[in-house]
Amino acid sequence: MTQQAGTEGTKPPGSRGDGAKTALAVVAVLGLAALAFMGVREAQRARLVPDGASPPSFQMTKHAGGELALSDLKGRVVMLDFWATWCPPCREEMPSLVKLAKEYESQGLVFVAASRDDGATATQEVDYFLQRFQPELRPYVVYADDTVARAFQVNALPTLYFLDRDGKVMDAQRGMLSEDGLRRRIERALKR
């Protein structure tokens, strides 16, 4: 039997040493991904209207008829959610928003569901969504045109703002929140 030179003491591919290196590499990549995600979230928050700012008050058409101006809501805490019927995270979050709006209404919370559905069929699309999926949302729906969306720096949905009793921004979030996360933000907003 002949032995090949240089093969003594080498480990075959797939040995335990390779597995440990692979696991360490995966952990490192996941750690970097987590840091990148947190950086992106912080950057997104930085692009929203800053806390303490007074956004302009626009007239928005209510789905149920009439007009709504945010300035009409001074003296109450406003939970302003920008959403659309075609947005899956918006649709998923909406039942929690409606539930919590009803729960905290007596404490001075006002929910405004600002639809970003646009075009000639927006009213029909929202009406279909309300009838089929979320009838309890109807009294809260208004239509936010591009001017309103720009003023609130809405470039992704859902985007949620809390306005204090003076109409100033006190908190903002881009992306969906859990019911517990929403509840914590509502309670913090109502205590201010």
Coordinates of C-alpha atoms in Angstrom, one line a residue:
M1 CA 0.0 0.0 0.0
T2 CA 1.2 3.4 -0.9
Q3 CA 0.4 6.5 1.0
Q4 CA -0.1 9.8 -0.7
A5 CA 2.2 12.5 0.5
G6 CA 0.7 15.4 2.4
T7 CA -2.6 13.7 3.4
E8 CA -1.6 12.8 6.9
G9 CA -3.4 14.9 9.5
T10 CA -5.8 16.6 7.2
K11 CA -9.5 16.5 7.9
P12 CA -11.9 15.5 5.2
P13 CA -14.5 18.2 4.1
G14 CA -17.5 18.3 6.4
S15 CA -15.6 17.5 9.6
R16 CA -16.4 19.1 12.9
G17 CA -14.0 22.0 12.4
D18 CA -15.8 23.0 9.2
G19 CA -19.2 22.9 11.0
A20 CA -18.0 25.2 13.8
K21 CA -16.7 27.7 11.3
T22 CA -19.9 27.6 9.3
A23 CA -22.0 28.1 12.5
L24 CA -19.8 31.0 13.5
A25 CA -20.1 32.6 10.1
V26 CA -24.0 32.2 10.2
V27 CA -24.1 33.9 13.7
A28 CA -21.9 36.7 12.4
V29 CA -24.1 37.3 9.3
L30 CA -27.3 37.3 11.5
G31 CA -25.7 39.7 13.9
L32 CA -24.8 42.1 11.1
A33 CA -28.3 41.7 9.6
A34 CA -29.8 42.6 12.9
L35 CA -27.7 45.7 13.2
A36 CA -28.5 46.7 9.7
F37 CA -32.2 46.3 10.4
M38 CA -32.1 48.5 13.5
G39 CA -30.2 51.1 11.5
V40 CA -32.8 51.1 8.7
R41 CA -35.6 51.4 11.3
E42 CA -33.9 54.3 12.9
A43 CA -33.3 56.0 9.5
Q44 CA -37.0 55.5 8.6
R45 CA -38.1 57.1 11.9
A46 CA -35.7 60.0 11.2
R47 CA -37.5 60.6 7.8
L48 CA -40.9 61.0 9.5
V49 CA -42.2 64.3 10.9
P50 CA -40.2 64.9 14.1
D51 CA -41.8 64.9 17.5
G52 CA -43.0 68.3 18.6
A53 CA -43.7 69.5 15.1
S54 CA -47.1 70.9 14.2
P55 CA -48.2 69.5 10.9
P56 CA -50.5 71.6 8.7
S57 CA -54.2 70.9 9.2
F58 CA -55.8 69.7 6.0
Q59 CA -59.4 69.1 5.1
M60 CA -59.9 65.4 4.4
T61 CA -63.1 63.9 3.0
K62 CA -64.8 61.4 5.3
H63 CA -65.9 58.1 3.8
A64 CA -69.2 58.5 5.6
G65 CA -69.7 62.0 4.2
G66 CA -68.5 65.4 5.3
E67 CA -65.0 66.8 6.0
L68 CA -62.5 66.4 8.8
A69 CA -59.7 68.8 9.7
L70 CA -57.1 67.7 12.2
S71 CA -57.4 71.1 13.9
D72 CA -61.0 70.2 14.7
L73 CA -59.6 67.4 17.0
K74 CA -57.5 69.7 19.3
G75 CA -58.0 68.7 22.9
R76 CA -57.9 65.0 22.1
V77 CA -55.1 62.6 21.3
V78 CA -55.2 61.6 17.6
M79 CA -54.1 58.2 16.3
L80 CA -53.6 58.9 12.6
D81 CA -53.0 55.8 10.6
F82 CA -52.1 56.0 6.9
W83 CA -53.2 52.7 5.2
A84 CA -54.7 51.3 2.0
T85 CA -57.0 48.4 1.1
W86 CA -54.2 46.8 -1.1
C87 CA -51.6 46.8 1.7
P88 CA -51.4 43.4 3.5
P89 CA -49.8 44.7 6.7
C90 CA -52.4 47.5 6.9
R91 CA -55.2 44.9 6.6
E92 CA -53.6 42.7 9.3
E93 CA -53.1 45.6 11.7
M94 CA -56.6 47.2 11.2
P95 CA -58.7 45.0 13.6
S96 CA -56.3 45.9 16.4
L97 CA -56.5 49.6 15.6
V98 CA -60.3 49.6 15.6
K99 CA -60.5 47.5 18.8
L100 CA -58.1 49.8 20.6
A101 CA -59.8 53.0 19.2
K102 CA -63.1 51.9 20.7
E103 CA -61.4 50.9 24.0
Y104 CA -59.6 54.2 24.5
E105 CA -62.2 56.6 23.0
S106 CA -63.7 57.4 26.4
Q107 CA -60.2 58.5 27.5
G108 CA -59.8 61.1 24.8
L109 CA -58.4 59.1 21.9
V110 CA -59.6 59.8 18.3
F111 CA -58.8 57.3 15.6
V112 CA -58.4 58.6 12.0
A113 CA -57.8 56.0 9.3
A114 CA -56.4 58.0 6.4
S115 CA -56.8 55.9 3.3
R116 CA -54.2 56.2 0.6
D117 CA -56.3 54.4 -2.0
D118 CA -56.4 56.7 -4.9
G119 CA -58.0 57.2 -8.3
A120 CA -61.5 57.2 -9.4
T121 CA -62.3 53.9 -7.8
A122 CA -60.9 54.6 -4.3
T123 CA -64.3 55.1 -2.7
Q124 CA -65.6 51.9 -4.2
E125 CA -62.5 49.9 -3.1
V126 CA -62.7 51.2 0.4
D127 CA -66.4 50.5 0.6
Y128 CA -65.9 47.0 -0.6
F129 CA -63.2 46.5 2.0
L130 CA -65.4 47.8 4.7
Q131 CA -68.4 45.7 3.8
R132 CA -66.4 42.5 3.4
F133 CA -63.6 42.7 6.0
Q134 CA -63.9 45.5 8.5
P135 CA -67.4 47.1 8.8
E136 CA -66.5 48.7 12.2
L137 CA -63.8 50.8 10.5
R138 CA -66.4 52.9 8.5
P139 CA -66.7 55.9 10.9
Y140 CA -63.0 56.4 11.1
V141 CA -62.1 56.4 7.4
V142 CA -61.0 59.6 5.6
Y143 CA -59.1 60.0 2.3
A144 CA -55.6 61.4 2.5
D145 CA -54.5 62.8 -0.9
D146 CA -50.9 63.3 -2.0
T147 CA -50.6 66.7 -0.3
V148 CA -51.5 65.2 3.1
A149 CA -49.2 62.2 2.6
R150 CA -46.3 64.5 1.6
A151 CA -46.9 66.7 4.7
F152 CA -46.6 63.6 6.9
Q153 CA -43.8 62.1 4.9
V154 CA -45.7 59.0 4.1
N155 CA -43.7 56.9 1.6
A156 CA -44.6 53.4 3.0
L157 CA -47.7 51.9 4.5
P158 CA -48.8 51.6 7.2
T159 CA -47.5 54.8 8.8
L160 CA -48.9 55.7 12.2
Y161 CA -48.7 59.1 13.9
F162 CA -49.9 60.1 17.4
L163 CA -50.7 63.8 17.8
D164 CA -51.0 65.3 21.2
R165 CA -53.9 67.4 22.5
D166 CA -52.3 70.5 21.0
G167 CA -52.1 68.8 17.5
K168 CA -48.3 68.3 17.7
V169 CA -46.6 65.1 16.7
M170 CA -45.6 63.1 19.7
D171 CA -44.8 59.7 18.2
A172 CA -44.6 58.1 14.7
Q173 CA -44.0 54.6 13.4
R174 CA -43.6 53.3 9.9
G175 CA -44.6 49.7 9.6
M176 CA -47.1 47.4 11.3
L177 CA -47.3 47.2 15.1
S178 CA -48.6 44.3 17.3
E179 CA -51.7 45.0 19.4
D180 CA -49.5 45.1 22.5
G181 CA -47.2 47.6 20.8
L182 CA -50.1 49.8 19.8
R183 CA -51.6 49.6 23.3
R184 CA -48.3 50.8 24.9
R185 CA -48.1 53.7 22.5
I186 CA -51.7 54.7 23.0
E187 CA -51.3 54.6 26.8
R188 CA -48.1 56.6 26.7
A189 CA -49.8 59.2 24.4
L190 CA -52.8 59.5 26.7
K191 CA -50.6 60.2 29.7
R192 CA -48.8 63.2 28.2

